[in-house]
Coordinates of C-alpha atoms (C1' of nucleotides) in Angstrom, one line a residue:
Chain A
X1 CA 105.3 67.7 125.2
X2 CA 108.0 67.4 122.4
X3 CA 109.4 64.2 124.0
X4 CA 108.4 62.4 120.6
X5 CA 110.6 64.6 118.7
X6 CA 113.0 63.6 121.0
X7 CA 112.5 60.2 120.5
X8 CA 111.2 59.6 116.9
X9 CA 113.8 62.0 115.0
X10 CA 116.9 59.8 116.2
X11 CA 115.3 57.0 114.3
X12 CA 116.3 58.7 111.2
X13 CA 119.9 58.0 110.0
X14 CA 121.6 61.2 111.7
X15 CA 122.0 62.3 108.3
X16 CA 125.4 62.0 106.1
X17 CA 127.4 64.8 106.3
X18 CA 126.9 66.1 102.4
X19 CA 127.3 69.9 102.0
X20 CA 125.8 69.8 98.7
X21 CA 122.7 68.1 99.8
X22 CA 122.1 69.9 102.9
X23 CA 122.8 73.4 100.6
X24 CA 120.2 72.4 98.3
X25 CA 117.8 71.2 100.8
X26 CA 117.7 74.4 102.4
X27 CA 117.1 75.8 99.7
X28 CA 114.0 73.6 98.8
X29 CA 112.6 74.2 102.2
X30 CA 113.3 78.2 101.8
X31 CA 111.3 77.7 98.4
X32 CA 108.5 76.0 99.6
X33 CA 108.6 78.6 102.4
X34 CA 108.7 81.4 101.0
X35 CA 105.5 80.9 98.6
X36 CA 103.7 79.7 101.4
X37 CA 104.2 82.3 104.0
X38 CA 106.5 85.2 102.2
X39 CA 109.8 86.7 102.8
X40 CA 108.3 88.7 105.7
X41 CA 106.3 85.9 108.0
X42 CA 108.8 82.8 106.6
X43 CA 111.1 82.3 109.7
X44 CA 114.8 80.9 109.1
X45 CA 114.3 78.2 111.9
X46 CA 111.5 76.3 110.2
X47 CA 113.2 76.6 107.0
X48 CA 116.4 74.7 108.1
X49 CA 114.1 72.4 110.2
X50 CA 112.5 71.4 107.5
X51 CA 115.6 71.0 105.6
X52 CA 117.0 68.9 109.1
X53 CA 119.5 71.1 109.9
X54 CA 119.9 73.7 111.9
X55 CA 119.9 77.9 111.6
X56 CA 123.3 78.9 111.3
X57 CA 123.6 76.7 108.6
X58 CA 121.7 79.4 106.5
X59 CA 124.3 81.6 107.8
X60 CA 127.8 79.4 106.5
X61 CA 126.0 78.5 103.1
X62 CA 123.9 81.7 102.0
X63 CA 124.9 84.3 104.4
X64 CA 121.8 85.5 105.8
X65 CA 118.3 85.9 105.1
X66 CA 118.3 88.1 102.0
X67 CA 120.8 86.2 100.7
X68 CA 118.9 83.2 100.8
X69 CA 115.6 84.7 99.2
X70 CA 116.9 86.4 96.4
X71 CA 118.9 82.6 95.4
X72 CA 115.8 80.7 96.0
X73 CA 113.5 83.2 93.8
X74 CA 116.3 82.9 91.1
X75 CA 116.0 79.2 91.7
X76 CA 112.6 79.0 91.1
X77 CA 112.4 81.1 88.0
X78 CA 115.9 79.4 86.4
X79 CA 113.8 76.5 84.8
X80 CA 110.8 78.6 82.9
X81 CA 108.6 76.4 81.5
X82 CA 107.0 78.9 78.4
X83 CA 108.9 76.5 76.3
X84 CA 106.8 73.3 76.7
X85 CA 103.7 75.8 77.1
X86 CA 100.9 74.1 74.3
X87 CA 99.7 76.5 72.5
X88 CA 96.5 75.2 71.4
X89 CA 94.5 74.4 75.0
X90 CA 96.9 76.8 76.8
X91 CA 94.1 79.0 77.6
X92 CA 91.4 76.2 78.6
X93 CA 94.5 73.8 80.0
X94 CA 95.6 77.1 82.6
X95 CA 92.3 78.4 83.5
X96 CA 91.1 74.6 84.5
X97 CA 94.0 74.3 86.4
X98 CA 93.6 78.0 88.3
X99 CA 90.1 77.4 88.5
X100 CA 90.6 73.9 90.7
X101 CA 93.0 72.1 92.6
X102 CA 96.6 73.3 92.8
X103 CA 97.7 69.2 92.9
X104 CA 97.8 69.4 89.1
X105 CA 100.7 71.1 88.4
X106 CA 102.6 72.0 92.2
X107 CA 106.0 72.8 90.7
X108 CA 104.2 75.5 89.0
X109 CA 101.8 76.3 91.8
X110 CA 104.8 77.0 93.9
X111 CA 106.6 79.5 91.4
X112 CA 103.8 81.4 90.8
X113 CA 103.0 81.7 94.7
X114 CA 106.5 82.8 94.9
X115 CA 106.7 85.4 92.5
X116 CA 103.0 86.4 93.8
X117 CA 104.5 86.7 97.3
X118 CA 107.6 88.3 96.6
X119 CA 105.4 90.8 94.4
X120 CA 103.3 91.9 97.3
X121 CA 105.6 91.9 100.3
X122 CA 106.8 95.5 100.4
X123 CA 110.3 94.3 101.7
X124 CA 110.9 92.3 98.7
X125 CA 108.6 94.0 95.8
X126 CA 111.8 96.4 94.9
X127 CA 114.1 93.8 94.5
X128 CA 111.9 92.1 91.6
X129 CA 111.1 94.6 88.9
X130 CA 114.0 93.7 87.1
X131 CA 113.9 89.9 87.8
X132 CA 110.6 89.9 86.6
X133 CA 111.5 91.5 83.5
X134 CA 114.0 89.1 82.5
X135 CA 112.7 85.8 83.8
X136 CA 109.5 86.2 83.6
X137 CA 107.8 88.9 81.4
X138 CA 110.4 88.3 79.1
X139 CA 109.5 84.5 78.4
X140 CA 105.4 85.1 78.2
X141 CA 106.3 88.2 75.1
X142 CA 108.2 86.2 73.4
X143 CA 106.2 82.9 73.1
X144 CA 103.1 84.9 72.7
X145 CA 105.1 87.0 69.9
X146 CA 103.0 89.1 67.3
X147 CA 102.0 92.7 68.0
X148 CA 101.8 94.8 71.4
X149 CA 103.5 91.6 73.2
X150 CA 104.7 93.4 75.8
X151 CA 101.0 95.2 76.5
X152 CA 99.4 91.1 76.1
X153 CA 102.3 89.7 78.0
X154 CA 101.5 92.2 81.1
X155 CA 97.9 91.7 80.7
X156 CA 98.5 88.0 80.4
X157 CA 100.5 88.5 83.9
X158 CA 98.1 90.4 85.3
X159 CA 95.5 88.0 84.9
X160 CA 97.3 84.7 86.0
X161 CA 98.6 86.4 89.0
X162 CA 95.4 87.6 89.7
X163 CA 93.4 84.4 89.6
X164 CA 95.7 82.9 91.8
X165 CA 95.1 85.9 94.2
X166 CA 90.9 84.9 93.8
X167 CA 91.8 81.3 94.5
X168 CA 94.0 82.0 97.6
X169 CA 90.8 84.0 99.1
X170 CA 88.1 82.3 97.8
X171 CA 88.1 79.0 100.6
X172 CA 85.3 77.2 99.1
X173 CA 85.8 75.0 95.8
X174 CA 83.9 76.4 92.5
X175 CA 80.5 74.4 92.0
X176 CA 79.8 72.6 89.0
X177 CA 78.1 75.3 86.5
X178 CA 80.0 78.0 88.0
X179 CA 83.3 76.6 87.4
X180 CA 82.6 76.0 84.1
X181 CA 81.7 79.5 83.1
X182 CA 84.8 80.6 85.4
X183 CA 87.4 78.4 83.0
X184 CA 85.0 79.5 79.8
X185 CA 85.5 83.2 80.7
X186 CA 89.7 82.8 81.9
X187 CA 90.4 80.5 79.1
X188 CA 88.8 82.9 76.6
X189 CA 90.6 85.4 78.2
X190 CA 93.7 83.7 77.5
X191 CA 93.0 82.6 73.9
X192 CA 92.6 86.2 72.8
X193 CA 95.9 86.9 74.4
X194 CA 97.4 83.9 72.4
X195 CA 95.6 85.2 69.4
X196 CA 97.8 88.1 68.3
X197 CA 95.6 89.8 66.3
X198 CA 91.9 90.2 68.4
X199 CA 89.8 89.6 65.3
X200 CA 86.5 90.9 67.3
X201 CA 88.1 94.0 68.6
X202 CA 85.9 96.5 70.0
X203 CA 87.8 99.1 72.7
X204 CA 85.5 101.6 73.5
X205 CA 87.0 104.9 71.9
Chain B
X1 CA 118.6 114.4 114.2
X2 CA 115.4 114.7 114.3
X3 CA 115.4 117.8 116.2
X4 CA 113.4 119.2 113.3
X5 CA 110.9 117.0 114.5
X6 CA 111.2 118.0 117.6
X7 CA 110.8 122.1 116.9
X8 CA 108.8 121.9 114.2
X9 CA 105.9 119.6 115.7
X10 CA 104.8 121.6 118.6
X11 CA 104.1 124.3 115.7
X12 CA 100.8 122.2 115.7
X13 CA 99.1 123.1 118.0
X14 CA 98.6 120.6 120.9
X15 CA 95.8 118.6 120.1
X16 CA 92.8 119.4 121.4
X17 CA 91.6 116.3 123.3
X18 CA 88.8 114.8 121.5
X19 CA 87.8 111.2 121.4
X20 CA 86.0 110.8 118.9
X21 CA 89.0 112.6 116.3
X22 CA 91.6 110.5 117.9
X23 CA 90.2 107.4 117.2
X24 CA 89.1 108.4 113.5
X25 CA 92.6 109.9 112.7
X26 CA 93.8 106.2 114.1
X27 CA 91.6 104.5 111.7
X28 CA 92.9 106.6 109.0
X29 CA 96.4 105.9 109.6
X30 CA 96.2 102.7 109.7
X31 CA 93.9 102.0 106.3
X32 CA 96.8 103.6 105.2
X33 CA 99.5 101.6 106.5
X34 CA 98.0 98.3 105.7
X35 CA 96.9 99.3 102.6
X36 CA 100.9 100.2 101.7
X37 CA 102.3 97.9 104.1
X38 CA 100.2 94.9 104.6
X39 CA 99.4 93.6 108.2
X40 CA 102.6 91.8 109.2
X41 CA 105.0 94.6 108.3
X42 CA 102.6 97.9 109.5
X43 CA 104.0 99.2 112.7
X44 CA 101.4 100.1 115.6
X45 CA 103.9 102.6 116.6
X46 CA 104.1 104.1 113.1
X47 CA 100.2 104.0 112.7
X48 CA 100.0 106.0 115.7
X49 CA 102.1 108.3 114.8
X50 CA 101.1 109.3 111.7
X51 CA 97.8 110.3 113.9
X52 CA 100.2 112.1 116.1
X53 CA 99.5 110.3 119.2
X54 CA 101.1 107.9 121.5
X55 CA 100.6 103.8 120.4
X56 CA 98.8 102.7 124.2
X57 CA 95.9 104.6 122.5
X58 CA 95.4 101.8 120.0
X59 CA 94.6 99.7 122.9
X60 CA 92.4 101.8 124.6
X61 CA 90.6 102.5 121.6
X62 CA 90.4 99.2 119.2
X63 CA 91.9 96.5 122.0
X64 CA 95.1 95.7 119.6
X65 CA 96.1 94.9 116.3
X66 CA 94.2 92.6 115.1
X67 CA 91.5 94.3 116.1
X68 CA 92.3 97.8 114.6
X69 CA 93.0 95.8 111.5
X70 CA 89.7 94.0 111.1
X71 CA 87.8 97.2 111.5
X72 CA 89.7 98.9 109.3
X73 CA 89.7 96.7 106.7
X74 CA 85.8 97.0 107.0
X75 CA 85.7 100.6 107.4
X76 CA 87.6 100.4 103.7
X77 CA 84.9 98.1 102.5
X78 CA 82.2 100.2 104.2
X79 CA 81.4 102.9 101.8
X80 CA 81.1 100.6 98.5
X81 CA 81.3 102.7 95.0
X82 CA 79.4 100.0 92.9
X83 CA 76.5 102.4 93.0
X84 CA 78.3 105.0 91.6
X85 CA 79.7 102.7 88.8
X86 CA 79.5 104.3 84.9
X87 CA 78.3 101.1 82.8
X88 CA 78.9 102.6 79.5
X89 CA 82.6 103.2 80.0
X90 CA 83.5 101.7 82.6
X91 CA 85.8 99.2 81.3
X92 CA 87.6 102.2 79.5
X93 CA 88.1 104.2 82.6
X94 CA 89.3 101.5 85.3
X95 CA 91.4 99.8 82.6
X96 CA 92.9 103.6 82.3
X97 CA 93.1 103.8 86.0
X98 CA 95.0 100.4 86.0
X99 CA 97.5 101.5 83.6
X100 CA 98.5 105.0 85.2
X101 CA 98.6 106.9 87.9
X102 CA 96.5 105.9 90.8
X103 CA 96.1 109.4 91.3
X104 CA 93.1 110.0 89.7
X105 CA 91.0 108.0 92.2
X106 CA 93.0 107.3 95.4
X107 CA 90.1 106.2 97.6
X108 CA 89.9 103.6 95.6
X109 CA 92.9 102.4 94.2
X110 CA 93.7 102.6 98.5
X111 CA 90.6 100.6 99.3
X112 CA 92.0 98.0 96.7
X113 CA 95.5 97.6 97.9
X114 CA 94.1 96.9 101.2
X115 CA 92.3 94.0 99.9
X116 CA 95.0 92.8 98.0
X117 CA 97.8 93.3 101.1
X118 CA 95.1 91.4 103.1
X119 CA 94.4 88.8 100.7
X120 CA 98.5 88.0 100.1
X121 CA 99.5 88.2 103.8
X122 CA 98.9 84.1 105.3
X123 CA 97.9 86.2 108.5
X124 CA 95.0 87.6 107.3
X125 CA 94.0 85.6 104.7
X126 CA 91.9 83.0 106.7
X127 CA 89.8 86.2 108.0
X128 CA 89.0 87.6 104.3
X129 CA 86.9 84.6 102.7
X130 CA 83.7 85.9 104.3
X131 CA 84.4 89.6 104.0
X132 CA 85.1 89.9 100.7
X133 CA 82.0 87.5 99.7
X134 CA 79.7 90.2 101.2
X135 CA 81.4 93.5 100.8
X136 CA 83.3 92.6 97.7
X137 CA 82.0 90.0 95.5
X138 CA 78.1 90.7 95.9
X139 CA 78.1 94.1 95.1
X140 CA 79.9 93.2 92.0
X141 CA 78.0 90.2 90.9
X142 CA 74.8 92.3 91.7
X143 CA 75.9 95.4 90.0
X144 CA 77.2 92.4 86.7
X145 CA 73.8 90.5 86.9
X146 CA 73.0 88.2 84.3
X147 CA 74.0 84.7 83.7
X148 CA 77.0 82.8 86.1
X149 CA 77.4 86.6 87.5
X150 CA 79.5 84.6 90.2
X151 CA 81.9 83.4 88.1
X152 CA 81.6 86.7 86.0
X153 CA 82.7 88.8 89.3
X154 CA 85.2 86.1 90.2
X155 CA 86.7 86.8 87.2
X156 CA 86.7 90.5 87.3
X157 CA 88.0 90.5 90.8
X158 CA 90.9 88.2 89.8
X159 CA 92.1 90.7 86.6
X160 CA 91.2 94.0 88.8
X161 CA 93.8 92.9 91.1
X162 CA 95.7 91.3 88.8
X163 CA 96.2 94.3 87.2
X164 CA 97.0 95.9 90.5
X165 CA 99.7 93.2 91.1
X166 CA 101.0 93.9 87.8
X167 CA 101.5 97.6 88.7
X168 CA 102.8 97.2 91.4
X169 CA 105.4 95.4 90.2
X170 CA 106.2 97.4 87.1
X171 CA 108.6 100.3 88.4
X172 CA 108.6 101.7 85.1
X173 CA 105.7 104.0 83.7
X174 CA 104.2 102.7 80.8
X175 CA 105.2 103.9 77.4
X176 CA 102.8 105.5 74.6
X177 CA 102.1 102.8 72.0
X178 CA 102.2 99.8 75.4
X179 CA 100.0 101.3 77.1
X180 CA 97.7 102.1 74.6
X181 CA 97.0 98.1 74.2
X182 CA 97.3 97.6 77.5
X183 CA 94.2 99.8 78.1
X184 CA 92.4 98.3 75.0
X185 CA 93.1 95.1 76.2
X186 CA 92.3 95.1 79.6
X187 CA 88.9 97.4 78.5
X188 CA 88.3 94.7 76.0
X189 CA 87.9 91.8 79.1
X190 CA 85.9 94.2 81.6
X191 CA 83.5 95.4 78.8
X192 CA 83.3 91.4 77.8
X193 CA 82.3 90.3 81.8
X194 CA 80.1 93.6 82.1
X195 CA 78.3 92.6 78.9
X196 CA 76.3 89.6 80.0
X197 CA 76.2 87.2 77.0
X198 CA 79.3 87.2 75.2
X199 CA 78.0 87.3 71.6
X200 CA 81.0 85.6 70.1
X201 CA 82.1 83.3 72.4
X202 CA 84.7 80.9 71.2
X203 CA 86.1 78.7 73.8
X204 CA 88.3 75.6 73.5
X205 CA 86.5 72.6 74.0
Chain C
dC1 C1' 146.1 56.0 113.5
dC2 C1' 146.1 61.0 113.9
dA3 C1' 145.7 65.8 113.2
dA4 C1' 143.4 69.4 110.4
dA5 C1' 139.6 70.9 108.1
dA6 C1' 134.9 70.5 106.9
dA7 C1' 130.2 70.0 108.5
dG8 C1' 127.0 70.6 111.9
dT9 C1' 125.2 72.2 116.7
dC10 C1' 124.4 75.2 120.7
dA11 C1' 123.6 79.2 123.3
dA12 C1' 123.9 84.1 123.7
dT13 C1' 123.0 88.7 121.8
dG14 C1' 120.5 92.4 120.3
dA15 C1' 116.9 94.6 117.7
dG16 C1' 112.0 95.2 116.7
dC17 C1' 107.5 95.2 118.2
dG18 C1' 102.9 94.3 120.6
dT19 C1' 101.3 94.8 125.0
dT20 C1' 100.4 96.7 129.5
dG21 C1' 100.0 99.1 133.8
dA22 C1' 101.5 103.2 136.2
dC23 C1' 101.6 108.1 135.7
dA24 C1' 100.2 113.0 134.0
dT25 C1' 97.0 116.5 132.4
dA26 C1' 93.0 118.6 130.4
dG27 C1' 88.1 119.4 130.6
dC28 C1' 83.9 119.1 133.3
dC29 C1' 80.7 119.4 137.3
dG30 C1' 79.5 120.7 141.8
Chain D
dC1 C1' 88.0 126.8 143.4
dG2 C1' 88.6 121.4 144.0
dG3 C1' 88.1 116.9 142.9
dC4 C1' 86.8 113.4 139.2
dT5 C1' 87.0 111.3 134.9
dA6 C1' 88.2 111.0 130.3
dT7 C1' 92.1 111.5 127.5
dG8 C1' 96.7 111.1 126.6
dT9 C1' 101.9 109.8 127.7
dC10 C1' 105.8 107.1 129.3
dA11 C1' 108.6 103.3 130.5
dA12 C1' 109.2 98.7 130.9
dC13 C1' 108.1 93.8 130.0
dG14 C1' 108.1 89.7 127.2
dC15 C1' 108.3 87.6 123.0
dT16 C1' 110.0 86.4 118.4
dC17 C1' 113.5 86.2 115.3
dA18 C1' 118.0 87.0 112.6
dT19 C1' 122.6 87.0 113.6
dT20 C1' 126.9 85.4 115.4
dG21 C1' 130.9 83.2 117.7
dA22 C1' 132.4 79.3 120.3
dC23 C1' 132.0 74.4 120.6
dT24 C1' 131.5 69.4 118.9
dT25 C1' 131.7 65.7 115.6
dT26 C1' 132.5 63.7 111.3
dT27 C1' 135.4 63.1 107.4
dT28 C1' 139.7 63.2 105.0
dG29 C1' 144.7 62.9 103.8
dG30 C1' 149.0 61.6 105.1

DNA sequence: CCAAAAAGTCAATGAGCGTTGACATAGCCG
DNA sequence: CGGCTATGTCAACGCTCATTGACTTTTTGG
């Protein structure tokens, strides 16, 4: 069956011995895991296959499972990008991008899927209230700035995460006309987040 | 240990044998475990004995769990409260319901975890596309009608369980001033998708 | 060139869980 | 009352997976 495992992998340089490399391939591997499938359904042998190494190597570098989540989520969320976030088409430039293909911007894809993962697996949602605080909600109040941030930087959470959540169920790509109303109605969305003050503000008492 | 358990239980009294109660007190259990748990982390065993029988009966009754999951995940979606739906305020009230306690309307805010649980979990995922399109979607772009009500209920969808993400997340209650915006805010965005045409539309070219 | 340590592999262990068939008991019908 | 069937229980099997310790191979330093 697997004979051309057997036979193809050995073609492949067996792979200097580097424990710096192999460390941080594992760790890529356990990222791109652990968005994909979450902390409960990724499995620690396909994460060190996929880093070409094998399972009790997760074990002598990270110490186990947890271990090894809670550094790649830290990972993932150590380069935060709110920084080179443009302010002007950040509502339209997002919602086009949640709205369609995920190829635009993968690095981010991934983080978010993380986070979005992490949030909803109830082994790991404990561990990240205060992660999120600090490395994520954080970052969005204080680029958005301005009044309520904290309120608007939740909202804005809220409805980034949540998109992603329509996007992950919804199989089918958006059609033409109904994509463009879908990134008219997020990116507005957005924009009036950006927008401390909501000009046309009109909360039902 | 658990001798409590053990002298307390038979308190009960033994059960009368009835199919019928078995089988919807199995049902019930488990909406509730994979609404809190998700699919890959509920426990038959658990499910079962929150109904206070013995786990074989799954199988003799739903086949196994897959099974027991797909029809309770349609049982949740069966009775859908779109009908019942307040226009008028009804971006006040589930924006208040987002914010708080899901105590106020736990059939709901139950019914909605489930679908979100199933919609994060890569086991179930490929199984929701279709089921929430009819049960979940429709009713909400019918109840929206109007103009692009696809993209309108998308979009809903996506900051309803955004929101849901959000709170789950947040371990801390919301304080007075915060969650006053947060309500106005999130209000603001359901009132804007419920109203149809949005009067002063202002999105990035 | 050679030992010692670092880097990597292998196989076994044990826990958790879904599944399954044999067994027990209550309710019903003759 | 006596057997039959529906209902419910029990114990065991098999699988997946994280963990772990013993083993092998590469690298390094003298």
């Amino acid at each position: 069956m697997n004979d051309i495992d057997l036979i193809v992998r050995p073609q492949t340089a067996p792979r200097k011995r580097d424990a710096d490399a192999t460390r941080a391939a594992i760790l890529d591997a356990a990222k791109a895991q652990f968005a994909l499938l979450g902390y409960d359904c990724a499995v620690l042998r396909d994460i060190a296959g996929d880093a070409g190494v094998d399972v009790a190597l997760v074990k002598r570098y990270f110490g186990g499972k947890e271990a090894l989540f809670l550094e790649a989520l830290k990972a993932s969320f150590g380069t935060d990008g709110t920084k080179e976030w443009d302010r002007a088409n950040f509502g339209h430039d997002t919602a086009t991008m949640l709205a369609g293909s995920p190829h635009r911007n993968p690095d981010r894809t991934q983080r978010f899927q993380f986070l979005l993962r992490a949030a909803t697996s109830p082994t790991t949602a404990p561990l990240l209230s205060q992660l999120v605080q600090e490395r994520f909600l954080a970052p969005i109040r204080h680029w958005l700035g301005g009044t309520a941030a904290d309120a608007r930087a939740r909202v804005f959470a809220a409805v980034y995460i949540g998109c992603l959540v329509e996007r992950l169920v919804r199989g089918d790509a958006l059609g033409g006309a109904e994509r463009q109303a879908y990134i008219a109605r997020v990116a507005g969305i957005f924009a009036a987040l950006v927008a401390d003050p909501p000009e046309a503000k009109e909360t039902t008492a």
